[in-house]
CSV table of C-alpha atoms and ligand atoms in Angstrom, one decimal:
chain,number,residue,atom,x,y,z
I,1,MET,CA,107.3,90.0,78.1
I,2,ARG,CA,109.8,92.6,78.3
I,3,PRO,CA,111.5,92.7,81.6
I,4,SER,CA,110.9,95.7,84.0
I,5,PRO,CA,110.7,97.0,86.8
I,6,LYS,CA,109.4,94.4,90.1
I,7,GLY,CA,106.0,94.2,90.3
I,8,VAL,CA,105.2,95.6,86.9
I,9,SER,CA,105.3,92.9,83.9
I,10,ILE,CA,104.6,94.1,80.3
I,11,HIS,CA,102.4,92.1,77.9
I,12,PRO,CA,102.8,92.7,73.7
I,13,THR,CA,98.4,92.3,73.9
I,14,PRO,CA,95.6,92.9,76.3
I,15,GLN,CA,95.0,88.8,75.1
I,16,ALA,CA,98.9,88.2,76.3
I,17,LEU,CA,98.0,90.2,79.9
I,18,VAL,CA,94.9,88.4,80.4
I,19,ALA,CA,96.3,85.0,79.5
I,20,THR,CA,99.1,85.6,81.7
I,21,ASN,CA,96.4,86.6,84.8
I,22,ALA,CA,94.5,83.6,84.8
I,23,GLY,CA,97.1,81.4,84.2
I,24,ARG,CA,98.8,83.3,88.0
I,25,LEU,CA,95.2,83.3,89.0
I,26,ILE,CA,94.7,79.4,88.6
I,27,THR,CA,98.5,79.0,90.5
I,28,LYS,CA,97.8,81.2,93.1
I,29,LEU,CA,94.3,79.9,93.9
I,30,VAL,CA,96.2,75.8,94.2
I,31,ASP,CA,99.0,77.3,96.4
I,32,VAL,CA,96.0,79.2,98.4
I,33,GLN,CA,94.5,76.1,98.8
I,34,SER,CA,97.5,73.5,99.3
I,35,ARG,CA,97.8,75.6,102.7
I,36,ARG,CA,94.7,76.8,103.5
I,37,GLY,CA,92.2,74.6,102.4
I,38,GLU,CA,89.6,77.7,101.0
I,39,ALA,CA,90.8,81.1,99.6
I,40,THR,CA,88.5,83.8,98.6
I,41,VAL,CA,89.0,86.4,95.6
I,42,VAL,CA,87.9,89.3,94.7
I,43,LEU,CA,86.9,90.0,91.4
I,44,THR,CA,86.5,92.9,89.2
I,45,GLY,CA,84.1,94.5,86.1
I,46,GLY,CA,85.5,96.3,83.2
I,47,SER,CA,86.8,94.6,79.8
I,48,VAL,CA,90.1,93.5,81.4
I,49,GLY,CA,88.6,91.7,84.5
I,50,ILE,CA,85.9,90.1,82.6
I,51,ALA,CA,88.3,88.8,79.6
I,52,THR,CA,90.3,87.4,82.6
I,53,LEU,CA,87.4,85.3,83.6
I,54,GLU,CA,86.6,84.0,80.2
I,55,ALA,CA,90.6,82.9,80.2
I,56,VAL,CA,90.3,81.3,83.8
I,57,THR,CA,87.4,79.4,82.3
I,58,ALA,CA,89.1,77.9,78.8
I,59,ASN,CA,91.9,77.1,80.4
I,60,PRO,CA,92.7,73.5,81.1
I,61,ALA,CA,95.0,73.9,84.4
I,62,ARG,CA,91.5,75.1,85.8
I,63,THR,CA,90.8,71.5,87.2
I,64,ALA,CA,93.3,71.9,89.4
I,65,VAL,CA,91.2,74.2,91.4
I,66,ASP,CA,88.5,73.1,93.6
I,67,TRP,CA,86.0,75.6,92.8
I,68,THR,CA,83.6,74.6,95.6
I,69,ARG,CA,86.0,76.5,97.7
I,70,VAL,CA,86.7,79.3,96.9
I,71,ASN,CA,84.6,82.5,97.4
I,72,PHE,CA,84.1,85.4,95.4
I,73,TRP,CA,83.3,88.7,96.3
I,74,TRP,CA,83.0,92.4,94.7
I,75,GLY,CA,85.5,95.2,94.9
I,76,ASP,CA,82.8,97.2,93.2
I,77,GLU,CA,79.3,96.8,91.6
I,78,ARG,CA,76.6,98.7,89.8
I,79,PHE,CA,73.4,99.5,91.6
I,80,LEU,CA,70.7,98.0,88.8
I,81,PRO,CA,68.2,95.4,88.8
I,82,ALA,CA,68.9,91.7,88.9
I,83,GLY,CA,69.3,90.2,86.1
I,84,ASN,CA,70.9,93.3,84.4
I,85,ARG,CA,73.5,92.3,82.2
I,86,GLU,CA,75.4,95.3,83.2
I,87,LEU,CA,76.0,94.2,86.5
I,88,ASN,CA,79.4,93.0,87.4
I,89,SER,CA,78.5,90.0,89.0
I,90,VAL,CA,76.0,89.0,85.6
I,91,GLN,CA,79.1,89.2,83.9
I,92,ALA,CA,81.1,86.9,85.9
I,93,ARG,CA,78.9,84.4,86.3
I,94,GLN,CA,78.2,84.5,82.4
I,95,ALA,CA,81.9,83.8,82.1
I,96,MET,CA,83.4,81.7,84.9
I,97,LEU,CA,81.2,81.4,88.4
I,98,ASP,CA,78.6,79.2,86.4
I,99,PRO,CA,80.7,77.3,83.7
I,100,LEU,CA,83.0,76.3,86.7
I,101,GLY,CA,80.4,75.5,89.2
I,102,VAL,CA,81.1,78.0,91.8
I,103,PRO,CA,78.4,77.0,94.4
I,104,ALA,CA,75.8,80.0,95.2
I,105,GLY,CA,76.6,80.1,99.1
I,106,ARG,CA,80.6,80.7,97.8
I,107,ILE,CA,79.3,83.6,95.6
I,108,HIS,CA,78.7,87.0,97.7
I,109,ALA,CA,77.2,89.5,95.3
I,110,VAL,CA,76.2,93.1,96.4
I,111,ALA,CA,72.6,93.7,96.4
I,112,THR,CA,70.7,94.8,93.2
I,113,ALA,CA,68.5,97.5,92.9
I,114,ASP,CA,65.2,95.4,92.7
I,115,GLU,CA,66.3,94.1,96.6
I,116,VAL,CA,67.1,97.4,98.1
I,117,GLY,CA,65.6,100.9,97.9
I,118,THR,CA,68.8,102.8,97.6
I,119,VAL,CA,72.7,102.4,96.6
I,120,GLU,CA,73.6,103.5,100.9
I,121,GLU,CA,71.1,100.6,101.4
I,122,ALA,CA,73.3,98.2,99.2
I,123,ALA,CA,76.6,99.6,100.4
I,124,ALA,CA,75.3,99.1,104.2
I,125,ASP,CA,73.9,95.8,103.4
I,126,TYR,CA,77.5,94.8,101.7
I,127,ALA,CA,79.1,96.2,105.0
I,128,ARG,CA,77.3,93.5,106.8
I,129,GLN,CA,77.8,90.8,104.4
I,130,LEU,CA,81.3,91.1,104.4
I,131,ALA,CA,81.5,91.7,108.8
I,132,ASP,CA,79.1,88.6,108.7
I,133,ALA,CA,81.6,86.7,106.4
I,134,ALA,CA,84.5,87.5,108.8
I,135,ALA,CA,82.8,86.8,112.1
I,136,GLY,CA,83.0,83.1,110.3
I,137,GLU,CA,86.3,82.8,109.0
I,138,GLN,CA,88.4,80.0,110.3
I,139,LEU,CA,92.0,81.2,110.6
I,140,GLU,CA,94.4,79.0,110.7
I,141,ALA,CA,96.6,79.0,113.9
I,142,GLY,CA,98.7,81.9,114.3
I,143,LEU,CA,96.9,83.9,111.4
I,144,GLU,CA,95.0,87.2,112.8
I,145,PRO,CA,92.7,89.0,111.1
I,146,VAL,CA,93.3,92.4,108.9
I,147,ASP,CA,90.3,94.1,110.1
I,148,ALA,CA,87.6,92.1,111.8
I,149,ARG,CA,85.3,93.6,109.0
I,150,LEU,CA,86.5,92.2,106.1
I,151,PRO,CA,87.4,88.7,105.4
I,152,ARG,CA,90.6,87.6,104.6
I,153,PHE,CA,91.5,88.2,100.9
I,154,ASP,CA,94.2,86.3,99.0
I,155,VAL,CA,93.9,87.8,95.8
I,156,LEU,CA,92.1,91.3,94.7
I,157,LEU,CA,91.9,91.7,90.9
I,158,LEU,CA,91.4,95.3,89.8
I,159,GLY,CA,91.4,97.1,86.2
I,160,VAL,CA,91.6,101.0,85.8
I,161,GLY,CA,90.2,103.5,84.1
I,162,PRO,CA,91.6,105.9,81.5
I,163,ASP,CA,91.2,108.3,84.8
I,164,ALA,CA,93.1,106.1,87.4
I,165,HIS,CA,89.8,104.6,88.7
I,166,ILE,CA,90.1,102.0,90.5
I,167,ALA,CA,86.7,99.6,91.5
I,168,SER,CA,84.4,102.8,91.9
I,169,LEU,CA,87.2,105.0,93.5
I,170,PHE,CA,86.6,107.8,91.0
I,171,PRO,CA,89.3,111.1,91.4
I,172,GLU,CA,89.0,113.7,93.6
I,173,THR,CA,85.4,112.3,94.9
I,174,PRO,CA,84.1,111.6,98.2
I,175,GLY,CA,84.3,107.2,97.6
I,176,ILE,CA,88.2,107.5,97.2
I,177,ARG,CA,88.3,110.0,100.2
I,178,THR,CA,86.2,107.6,102.4
I,179,VAL,CA,88.3,106.2,105.3
I,180,GLY,CA,87.2,104.5,108.5
I,181,GLN,CA,84.0,102.1,106.6
I,182,THR,CA,84.8,99.2,104.2
I,183,THR,CA,81.9,99.9,102.0
I,184,VAL,CA,81.1,103.3,100.3
I,185,ALA,CA,77.6,104.1,98.2
I,186,VAL,CA,78.5,106.3,94.9
I,187,ARG,CA,76.6,108.6,92.8
I,188,ASP,CA,77.6,110.1,90.0
I,189,ALA,CA,80.0,108.0,89.3
I,190,PRO,CA,81.8,109.5,86.1
I,191,LYS,CA,82.0,106.3,84.3
I,192,PRO,CA,78.1,104.8,83.5
I,193,PRO,CA,76.3,103.8,85.5
I,194,PRO,CA,76.4,106.2,87.9
I,195,GLU,CA,75.0,104.7,91.0
I,196,ARG,CA,78.0,102.1,92.5
I,197,VAL,CA,78.8,100.0,95.5
I,198,SER,CA,82.2,99.8,96.3
I,199,LEU,CA,85.2,99.2,98.7
I,200,THR,CA,87.1,101.4,100.2
I,201,LEU,CA,90.7,102.3,99.4
I,202,GLU,CA,91.1,100.8,102.8
I,203,SER,CA,89.1,97.9,102.2
I,204,ILE,CA,90.9,96.9,99.1
I,205,ASN,CA,95.0,97.3,100.4
I,206,THR,CA,93.7,94.9,103.0
I,207,ALA,CA,93.8,92.1,100.4
I,208,SER,CA,96.8,90.0,100.3
I,209,GLU,CA,97.7,90.6,96.7
I,210,ILE,CA,96.7,93.2,94.5
I,211,TRP,CA,96.4,92.7,90.7
I,212,LEU,CA,95.8,95.6,88.4
I,213,GLY,CA,95.5,94.4,85.0
I,214,VAL,CA,95.5,97.2,82.4
I,215,ALA,CA,95.2,97.5,78.6
I,216,GLY,CA,94.5,100.1,76.2
I,217,ASN,CA,96.4,103.7,74.7
I,218,ASP,CA,93.8,105.2,76.7
I,219,LYS,CA,95.3,104.0,80.1
I,220,ALA,CA,99.1,105.4,79.6
I,221,GLY,CA,98.7,108.3,81.1
I,222,ALA,CA,96.9,106.7,84.5
I,223,VAL,CA,99.6,104.2,84.5
I,224,GLY,CA,102.5,106.6,84.0
I,225,LEU,CA,100.9,109.0,86.9
I,226,ALA,CA,100.4,105.5,89.0
I,227,LEU,CA,103.5,104.3,88.7
I,228,ALA,CA,105.4,107.8,89.3
I,229,GLY,CA,104.2,107.8,92.5
I,230,ALA,CA,101.1,110.1,92.3
I,231,GLY,CA,99.1,110.9,95.2
I,232,PRO,CA,95.4,108.4,95.7
I,233,ILE,CA,92.7,111.0,95.7
I,234,GLN,CA,94.3,112.6,92.4
I,235,VAL,CA,95.4,109.4,90.8
I,236,PRO,CA,93.4,106.7,92.6
I,237,ALA,CA,95.4,103.6,91.3
I,238,ALA,CA,98.1,105.1,92.9
I,239,GLY,CA,96.9,104.2,95.6
I,240,ALA,CA,96.4,100.6,95.4
I,241,ARG,CA,98.8,98.7,98.1
I,242,GLY,CA,98.7,94.5,98.4
I,243,ARG,CA,100.0,93.7,102.3
I,244,THR,CA,102.2,91.3,100.4
I,245,LYS,CA,102.1,92.0,96.7
I,246,THR,CA,101.0,94.5,93.9
I,247,ARG,CA,101.1,93.0,90.7
I,248,TRP,CA,100.5,95.4,87.4
I,249,LEU,CA,99.5,93.4,84.2
I,250,ILE,CA,100.0,96.0,81.6
I,251,ASP,CA,100.1,95.7,77.7
I,252,GLU,CA,102.6,97.9,75.3
I,253,ALA,CA,100.0,100.7,75.2
I,254,ALA,CA,99.3,100.9,78.2
I,255,ALA,CA,103.1,101.0,79.0
I,256,SER,CA,104.1,103.9,76.6
I,257,GLN,CA,104.1,106.4,79.3
I,258,LEU,CA,105.8,104.9,81.5
I,259,SER,CA,109.4,106.6,82.0
I,260,LYS,CA,112.3,105.7,81.1
I,261,ARG,CA,113.7,105.3,84.7
I,262,LEU,CA,110.6,103.2,85.8
I,263,LEU,CA,111.9,100.9,83.0
I,264,ALA,CA,115.4,101.4,83.5
I,265,SER,CA,115.0,100.2,87.3
I,266,ASP,CA,117.8,97.1,88.0
I,267,GLU,CA,114.8,94.9,89.5
I,268,SER,CA,113.2,92.7,87.4
I,269,GLU,CA,109.8,91.2,87.1
I,270,GLU,CA,110.5,87.6,88.8
I,271,ASP,CA,107.3,85.3,89.1
I,272,GLU,CA,107.8,84.9,92.6
I,273,ASP,CA,104.6,82.7,92.7
A,1,LIG,O1,82.6,98.5,87.0
A,1,LIG,C1,83.4,98.9,86.6
A,1,LIG,O2,83.2,99.6,85.5
A,1,LIG,C2,84.9,98.4,87.2
A,1,LIG,O3,85.0,98.0,88.2
A,1,LIG,C3,86.1,99.2,87.0
A,1,LIG,O4,86.5,100.0,87.7
A,1,LIG,C4,86.7,98.8,86.0
A,1,LIG,O5,87.4,97.4,86.5
A,1,LIG,C5,87.8,99.9,85.1
A,1,LIG,O6,86.5,101.1,84.7
A,1,LIG,C6,88.9,99.4,83.6
A,1,LIG,O7,87.5,98.8,82.9
A,1,LIG,P1,88.5,98.1,81.3
A,1,LIG,O8,89.1,97.2,81.8
A,1,LIG,O9,87.2,97.9,80.8
A,1,LIG,O10,89.4,99.7,80.9
């Protein structure tokens, strides 16, 4: 792993990136559970996101986590009928949630197209689920909710599209511009399927830590712009800011347009876990 600016780690291959992401997620969950008893993770779709879950399932250290005490949400979900293999939740169940025995009550999936009539109803239902969870959340002494409408997210995983979208927040669209609400219904998404439910950028940024896993030459432009400080409306990935940490795990191909200045910065990536 090349030394790199703080918060950005560069990995030789997508496989190395995914293995590191998975190992760090296990470590983080053990740490959070040791302090809070349970942990909350927000999952993502996409090839890097799902490969990370498969790597967790394959990692012997997985047994150090009490998977019956991890709550799972999604940063976004496609609006499709239940069981459709394009659903992020279907892929996550297959990759990790089912093999690791995560109880159904810990899995908070977005309503599917056969459960509600419109993507707007699915977004509203998801917002209600989130608010109910927030209302019932037992916070340790001295901790305040970050947002009364949302549970506390310990780690929020994101992928990044070639257009720098995160979750289902695409550049210059109503979704990335949405403020004042926790979820948003997306129509005409440039990445199929067209109808999706997404957390808003405001909701995403309530997470304590945000980890963006990005691989492939087609993402190099998005990574370069995001890390150079572009605006979130044009470059949604640039808007991802965890409250305590924002990690970028990128492979060499996706790092190819990173400015020399950024790479030369004297802060190197340390594992402050
Ligand atoms: O539902 C989705 O499609 C994802 O949530 C989406 O935001 C994904 O993470 C990015 O498009 C990156 O996908 P890749 O990792 O496959 O490039």
